[in-house]
mmCIF file with all atom_site columns, C-alpha atoms in Angstrom:
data_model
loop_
_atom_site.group_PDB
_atom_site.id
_atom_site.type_symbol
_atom_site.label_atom_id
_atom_site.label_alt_id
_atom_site.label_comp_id
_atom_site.label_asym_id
_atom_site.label_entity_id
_atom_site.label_seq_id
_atom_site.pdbx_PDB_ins_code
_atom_site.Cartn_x
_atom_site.Cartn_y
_atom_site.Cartn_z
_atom_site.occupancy
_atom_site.B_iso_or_equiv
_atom_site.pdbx_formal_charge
_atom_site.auth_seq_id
_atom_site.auth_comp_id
_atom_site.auth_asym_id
_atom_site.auth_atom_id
_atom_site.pdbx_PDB_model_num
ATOM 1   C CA . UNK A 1 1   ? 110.777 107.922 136.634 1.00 0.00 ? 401 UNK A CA 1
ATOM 2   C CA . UNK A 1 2   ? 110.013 110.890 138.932 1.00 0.00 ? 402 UNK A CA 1
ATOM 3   C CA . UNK A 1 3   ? 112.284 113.125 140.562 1.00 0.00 ? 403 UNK A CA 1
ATOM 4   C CA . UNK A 1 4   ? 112.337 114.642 143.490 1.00 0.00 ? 404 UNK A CA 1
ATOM 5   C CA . UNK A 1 5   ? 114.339 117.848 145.611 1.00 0.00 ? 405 UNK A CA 1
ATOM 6   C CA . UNK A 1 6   ? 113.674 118.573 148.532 1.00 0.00 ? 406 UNK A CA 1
ATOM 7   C CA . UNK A 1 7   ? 114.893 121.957 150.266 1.00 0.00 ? 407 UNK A CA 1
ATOM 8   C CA . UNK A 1 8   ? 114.294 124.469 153.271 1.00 0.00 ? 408 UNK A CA 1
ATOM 9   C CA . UNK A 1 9   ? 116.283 121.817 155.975 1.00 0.00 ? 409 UNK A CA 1
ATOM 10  C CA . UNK A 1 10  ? 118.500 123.658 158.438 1.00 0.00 ? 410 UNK A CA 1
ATOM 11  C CA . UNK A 1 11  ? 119.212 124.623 162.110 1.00 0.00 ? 411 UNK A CA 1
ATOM 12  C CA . UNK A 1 12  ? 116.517 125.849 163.805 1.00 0.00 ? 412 UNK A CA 1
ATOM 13  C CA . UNK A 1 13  ? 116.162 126.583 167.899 1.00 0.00 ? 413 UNK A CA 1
ATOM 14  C CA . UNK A 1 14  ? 113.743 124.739 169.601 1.00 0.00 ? 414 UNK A CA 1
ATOM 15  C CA . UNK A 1 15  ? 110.044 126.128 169.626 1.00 0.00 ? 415 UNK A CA 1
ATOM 16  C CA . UNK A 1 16  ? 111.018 127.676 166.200 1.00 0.00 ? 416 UNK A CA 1
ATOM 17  C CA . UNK A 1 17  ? 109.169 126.676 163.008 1.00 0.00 ? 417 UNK A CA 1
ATOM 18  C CA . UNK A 1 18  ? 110.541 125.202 159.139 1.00 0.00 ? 418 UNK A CA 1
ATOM 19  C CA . UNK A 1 19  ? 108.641 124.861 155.798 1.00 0.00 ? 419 UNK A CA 1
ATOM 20  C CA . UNK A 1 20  ? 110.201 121.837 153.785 1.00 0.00 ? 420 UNK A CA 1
ATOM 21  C CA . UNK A 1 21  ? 109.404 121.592 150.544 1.00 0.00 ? 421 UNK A CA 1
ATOM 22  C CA . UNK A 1 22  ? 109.208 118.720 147.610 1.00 0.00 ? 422 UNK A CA 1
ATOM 23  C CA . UNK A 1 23  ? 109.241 119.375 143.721 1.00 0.00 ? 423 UNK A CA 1
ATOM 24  C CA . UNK A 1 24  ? 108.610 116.756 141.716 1.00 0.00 ? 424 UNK A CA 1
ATOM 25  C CA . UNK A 1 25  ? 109.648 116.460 137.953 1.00 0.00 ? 425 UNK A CA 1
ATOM 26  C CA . UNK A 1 26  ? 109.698 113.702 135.664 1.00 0.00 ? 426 UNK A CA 1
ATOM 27  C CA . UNK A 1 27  ? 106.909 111.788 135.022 1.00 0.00 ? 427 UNK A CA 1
ATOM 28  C CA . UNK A 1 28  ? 104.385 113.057 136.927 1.00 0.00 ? 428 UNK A CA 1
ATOM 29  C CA . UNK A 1 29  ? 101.547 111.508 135.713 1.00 0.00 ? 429 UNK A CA 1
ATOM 30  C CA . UNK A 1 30  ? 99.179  110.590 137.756 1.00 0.00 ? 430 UNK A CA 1
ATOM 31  C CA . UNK A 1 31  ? 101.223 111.101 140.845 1.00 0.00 ? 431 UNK A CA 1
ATOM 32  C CA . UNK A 1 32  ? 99.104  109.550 143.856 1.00 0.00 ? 432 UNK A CA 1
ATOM 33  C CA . UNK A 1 33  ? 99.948  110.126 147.781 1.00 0.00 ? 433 UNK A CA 1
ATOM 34  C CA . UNK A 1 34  ? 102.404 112.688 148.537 1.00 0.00 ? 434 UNK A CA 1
ATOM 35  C CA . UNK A 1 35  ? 104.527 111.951 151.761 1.00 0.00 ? 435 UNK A CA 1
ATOM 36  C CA . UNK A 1 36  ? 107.295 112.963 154.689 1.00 0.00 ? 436 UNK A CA 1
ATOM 37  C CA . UNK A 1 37  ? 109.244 110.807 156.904 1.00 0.00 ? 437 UNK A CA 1
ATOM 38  C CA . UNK A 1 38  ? 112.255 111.215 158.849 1.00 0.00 ? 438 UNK A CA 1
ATOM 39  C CA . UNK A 1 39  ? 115.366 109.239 159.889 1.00 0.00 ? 439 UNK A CA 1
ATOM 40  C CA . UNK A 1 40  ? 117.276 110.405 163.398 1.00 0.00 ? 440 UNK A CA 1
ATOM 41  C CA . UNK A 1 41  ? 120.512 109.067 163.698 1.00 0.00 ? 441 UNK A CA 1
ATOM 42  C CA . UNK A 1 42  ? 119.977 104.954 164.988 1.00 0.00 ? 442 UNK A CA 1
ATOM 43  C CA . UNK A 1 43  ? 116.808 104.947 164.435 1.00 0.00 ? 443 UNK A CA 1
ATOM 44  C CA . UNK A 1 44  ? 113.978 103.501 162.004 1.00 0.00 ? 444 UNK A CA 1
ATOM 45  C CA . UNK A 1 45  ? 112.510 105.824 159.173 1.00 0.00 ? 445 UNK A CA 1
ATOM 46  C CA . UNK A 1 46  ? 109.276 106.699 160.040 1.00 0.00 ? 446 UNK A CA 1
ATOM 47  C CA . UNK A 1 47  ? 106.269 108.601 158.740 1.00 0.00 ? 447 UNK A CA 1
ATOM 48  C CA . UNK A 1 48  ? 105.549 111.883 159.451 1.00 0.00 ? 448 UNK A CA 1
ATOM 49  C CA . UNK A 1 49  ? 103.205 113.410 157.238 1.00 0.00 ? 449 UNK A CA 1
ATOM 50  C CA . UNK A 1 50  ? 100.703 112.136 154.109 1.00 0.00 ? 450 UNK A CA 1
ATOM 51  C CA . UNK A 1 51  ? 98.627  113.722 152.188 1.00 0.00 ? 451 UNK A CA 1
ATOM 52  C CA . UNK A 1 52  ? 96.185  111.745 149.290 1.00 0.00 ? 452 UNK A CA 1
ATOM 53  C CA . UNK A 1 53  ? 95.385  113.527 145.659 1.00 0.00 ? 453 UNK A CA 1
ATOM 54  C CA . UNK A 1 54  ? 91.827  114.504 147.571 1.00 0.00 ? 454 UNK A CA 1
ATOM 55  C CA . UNK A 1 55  ? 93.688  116.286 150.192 1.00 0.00 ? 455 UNK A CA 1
ATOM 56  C CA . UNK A 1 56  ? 93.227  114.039 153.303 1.00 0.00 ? 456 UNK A CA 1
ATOM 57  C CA . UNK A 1 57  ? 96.117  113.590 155.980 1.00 0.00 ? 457 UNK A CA 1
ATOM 58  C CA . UNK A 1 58  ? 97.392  111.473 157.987 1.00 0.00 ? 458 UNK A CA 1
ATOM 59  C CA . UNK A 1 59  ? 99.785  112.460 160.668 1.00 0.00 ? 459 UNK A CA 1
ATOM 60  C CA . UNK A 1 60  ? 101.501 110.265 164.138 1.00 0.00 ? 460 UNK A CA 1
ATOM 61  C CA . UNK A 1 61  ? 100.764 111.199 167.430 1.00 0.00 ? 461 UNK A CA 1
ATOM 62  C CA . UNK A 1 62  ? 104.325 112.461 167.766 1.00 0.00 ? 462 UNK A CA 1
ATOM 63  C CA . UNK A 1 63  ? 103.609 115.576 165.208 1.00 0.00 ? 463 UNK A CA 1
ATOM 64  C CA . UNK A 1 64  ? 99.897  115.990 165.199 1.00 0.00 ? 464 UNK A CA 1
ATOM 65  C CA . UNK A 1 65  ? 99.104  119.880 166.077 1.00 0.00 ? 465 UNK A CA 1
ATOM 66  C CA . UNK A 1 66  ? 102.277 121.144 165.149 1.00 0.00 ? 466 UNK A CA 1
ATOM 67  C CA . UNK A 1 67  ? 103.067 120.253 161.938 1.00 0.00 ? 467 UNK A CA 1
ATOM 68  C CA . UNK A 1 68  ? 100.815 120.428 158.257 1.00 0.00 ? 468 UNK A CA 1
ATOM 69  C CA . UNK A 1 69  ? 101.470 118.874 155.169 1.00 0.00 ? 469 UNK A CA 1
ATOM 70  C CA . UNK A 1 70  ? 99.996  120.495 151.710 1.00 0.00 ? 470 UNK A CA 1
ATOM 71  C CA . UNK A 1 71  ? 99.827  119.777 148.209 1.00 0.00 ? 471 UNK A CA 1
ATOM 72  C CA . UNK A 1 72  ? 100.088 121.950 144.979 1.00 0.00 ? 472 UNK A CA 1
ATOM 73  C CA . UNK A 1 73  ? 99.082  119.892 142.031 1.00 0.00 ? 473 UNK A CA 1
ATOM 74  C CA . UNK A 1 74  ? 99.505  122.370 139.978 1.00 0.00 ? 474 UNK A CA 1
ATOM 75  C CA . UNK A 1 75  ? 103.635 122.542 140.552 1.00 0.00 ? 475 UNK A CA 1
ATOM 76  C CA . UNK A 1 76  ? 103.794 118.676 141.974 1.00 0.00 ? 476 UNK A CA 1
ATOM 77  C CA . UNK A 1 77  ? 104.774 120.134 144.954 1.00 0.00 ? 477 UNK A CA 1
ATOM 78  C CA . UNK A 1 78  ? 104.296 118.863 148.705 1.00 0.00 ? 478 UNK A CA 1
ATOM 79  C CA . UNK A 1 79  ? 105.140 121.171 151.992 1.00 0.00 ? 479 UNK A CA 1
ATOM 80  C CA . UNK A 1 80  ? 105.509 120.444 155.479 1.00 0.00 ? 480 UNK A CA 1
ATOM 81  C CA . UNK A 1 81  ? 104.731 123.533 157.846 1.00 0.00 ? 481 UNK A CA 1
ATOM 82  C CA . UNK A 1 82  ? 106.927 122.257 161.387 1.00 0.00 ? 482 UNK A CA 1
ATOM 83  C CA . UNK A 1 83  ? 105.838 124.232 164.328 1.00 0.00 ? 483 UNK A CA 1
ATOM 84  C CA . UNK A 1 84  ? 106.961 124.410 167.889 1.00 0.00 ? 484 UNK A CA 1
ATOM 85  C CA . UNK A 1 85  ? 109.436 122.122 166.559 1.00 0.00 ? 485 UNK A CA 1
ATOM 86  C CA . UNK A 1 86  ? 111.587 119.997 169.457 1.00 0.00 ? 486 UNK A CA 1
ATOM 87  C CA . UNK A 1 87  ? 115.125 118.319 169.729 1.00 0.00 ? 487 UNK A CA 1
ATOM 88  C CA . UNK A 1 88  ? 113.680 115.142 169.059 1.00 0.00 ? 488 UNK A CA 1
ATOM 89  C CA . UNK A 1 89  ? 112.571 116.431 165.694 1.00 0.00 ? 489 UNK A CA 1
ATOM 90  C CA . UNK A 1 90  ? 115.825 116.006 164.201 1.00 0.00 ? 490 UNK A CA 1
ATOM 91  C CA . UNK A 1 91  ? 116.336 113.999 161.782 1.00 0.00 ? 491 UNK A CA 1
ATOM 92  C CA . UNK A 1 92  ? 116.953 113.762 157.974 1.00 0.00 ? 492 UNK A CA 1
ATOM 93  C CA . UNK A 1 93  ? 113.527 114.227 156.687 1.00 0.00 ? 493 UNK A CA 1
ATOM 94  C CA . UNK A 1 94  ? 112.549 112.620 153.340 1.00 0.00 ? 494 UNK A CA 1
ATOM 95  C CA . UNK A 1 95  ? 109.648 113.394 150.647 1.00 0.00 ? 495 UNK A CA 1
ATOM 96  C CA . UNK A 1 96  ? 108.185 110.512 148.977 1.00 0.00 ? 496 UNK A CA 1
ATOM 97  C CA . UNK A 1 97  ? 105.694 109.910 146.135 1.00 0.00 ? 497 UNK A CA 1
ATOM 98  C CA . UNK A 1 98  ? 103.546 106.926 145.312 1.00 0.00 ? 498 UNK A CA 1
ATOM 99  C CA . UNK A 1 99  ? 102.586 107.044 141.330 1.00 0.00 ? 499 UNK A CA 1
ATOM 100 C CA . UNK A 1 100 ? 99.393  104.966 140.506 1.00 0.00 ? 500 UNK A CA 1
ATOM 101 C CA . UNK A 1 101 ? 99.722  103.696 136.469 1.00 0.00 ? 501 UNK A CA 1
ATOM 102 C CA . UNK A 1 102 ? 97.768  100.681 135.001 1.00 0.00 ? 502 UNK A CA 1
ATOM 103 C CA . UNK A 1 103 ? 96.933  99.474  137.932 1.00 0.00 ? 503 UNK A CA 1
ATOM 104 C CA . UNK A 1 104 ? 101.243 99.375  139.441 1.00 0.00 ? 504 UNK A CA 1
ATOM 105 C CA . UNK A 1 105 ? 102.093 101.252 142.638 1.00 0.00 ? 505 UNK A CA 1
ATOM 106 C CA . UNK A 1 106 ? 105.498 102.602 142.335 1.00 0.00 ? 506 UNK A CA 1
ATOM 107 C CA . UNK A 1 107 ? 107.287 104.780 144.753 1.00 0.00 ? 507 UNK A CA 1
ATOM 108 C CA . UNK A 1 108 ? 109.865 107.416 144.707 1.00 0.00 ? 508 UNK A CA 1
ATOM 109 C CA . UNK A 1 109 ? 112.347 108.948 147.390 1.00 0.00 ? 509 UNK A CA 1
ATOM 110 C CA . UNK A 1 110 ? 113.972 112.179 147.313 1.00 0.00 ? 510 UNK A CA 1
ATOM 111 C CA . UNK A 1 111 ? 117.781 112.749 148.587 1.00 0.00 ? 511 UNK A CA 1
ATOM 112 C CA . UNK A 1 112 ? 116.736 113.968 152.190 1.00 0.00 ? 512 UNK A CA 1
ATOM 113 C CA . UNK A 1 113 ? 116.911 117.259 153.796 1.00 0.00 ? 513 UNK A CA 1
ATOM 114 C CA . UNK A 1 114 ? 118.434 118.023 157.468 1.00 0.00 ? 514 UNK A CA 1
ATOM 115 C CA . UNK A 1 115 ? 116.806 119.513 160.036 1.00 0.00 ? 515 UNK A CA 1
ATOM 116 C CA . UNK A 1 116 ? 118.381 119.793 163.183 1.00 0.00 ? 516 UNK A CA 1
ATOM 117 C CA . UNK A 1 117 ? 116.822 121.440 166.289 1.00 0.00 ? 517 UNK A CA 1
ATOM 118 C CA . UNK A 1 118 ? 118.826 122.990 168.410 1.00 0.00 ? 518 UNK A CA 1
ATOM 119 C CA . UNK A 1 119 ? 117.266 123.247 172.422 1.00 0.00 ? 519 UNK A CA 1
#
């Protein structure tokens, strides 16, 4: 099992920025893709950030330019840098990690963190 806590969710005015960040503890081992998505109220989680073990990304349209996602192996730790962030950036944003072990994807959610952006 792998556990994750997320923090740095808050209030924040629009155009401001927020660093999330993602600890993982547990069984680490050979912990994969390292992820954020969000969830605004009525709406559909959906992907906002993803970063592989080699460091590639993958971001939507929606947040390209204005946010970053990172990695620290070292602590099992994933960030996401939010720029020139917008009302419609609110949501509940959640950190997941896909673990990769004899051959079995498995994937892990944290509790979510709030941001709200105030305009």
């Amino acid at each position: 099992q792998v556990q994750l806590v997320e923090s740095g969710g808050g209030l924040v005015q629009a155009g401001g920025s927020r660093r999330l960040s993602c600890a993982a503890s547990g069984n680490v081992f050979k912990i994969n893709s390292m992820g954020w998505y969000r969830q605004a109220p009525g709406k559909q989680r959906e992907m906002v950030a993803v970063i592989s073990r080699d460091g590639s990304t993958n971001y939507p349209d929606s947040v390209k330019g204005r946010f970053t996602i990172s990695r620290d192996n070292a602590k099992n730790t994933v960030y996401l840098q939010m720029n020139s962030l917008k009302s419609e950036d609110t949501a509940v944003y959640y950190c997941q990690v896909i673990q990769l072990v004899g051959g079995t994807l498995s994937g892990y959610w944290g509790q979510g963190t709030q941001v709200t952006v105030s305009s």
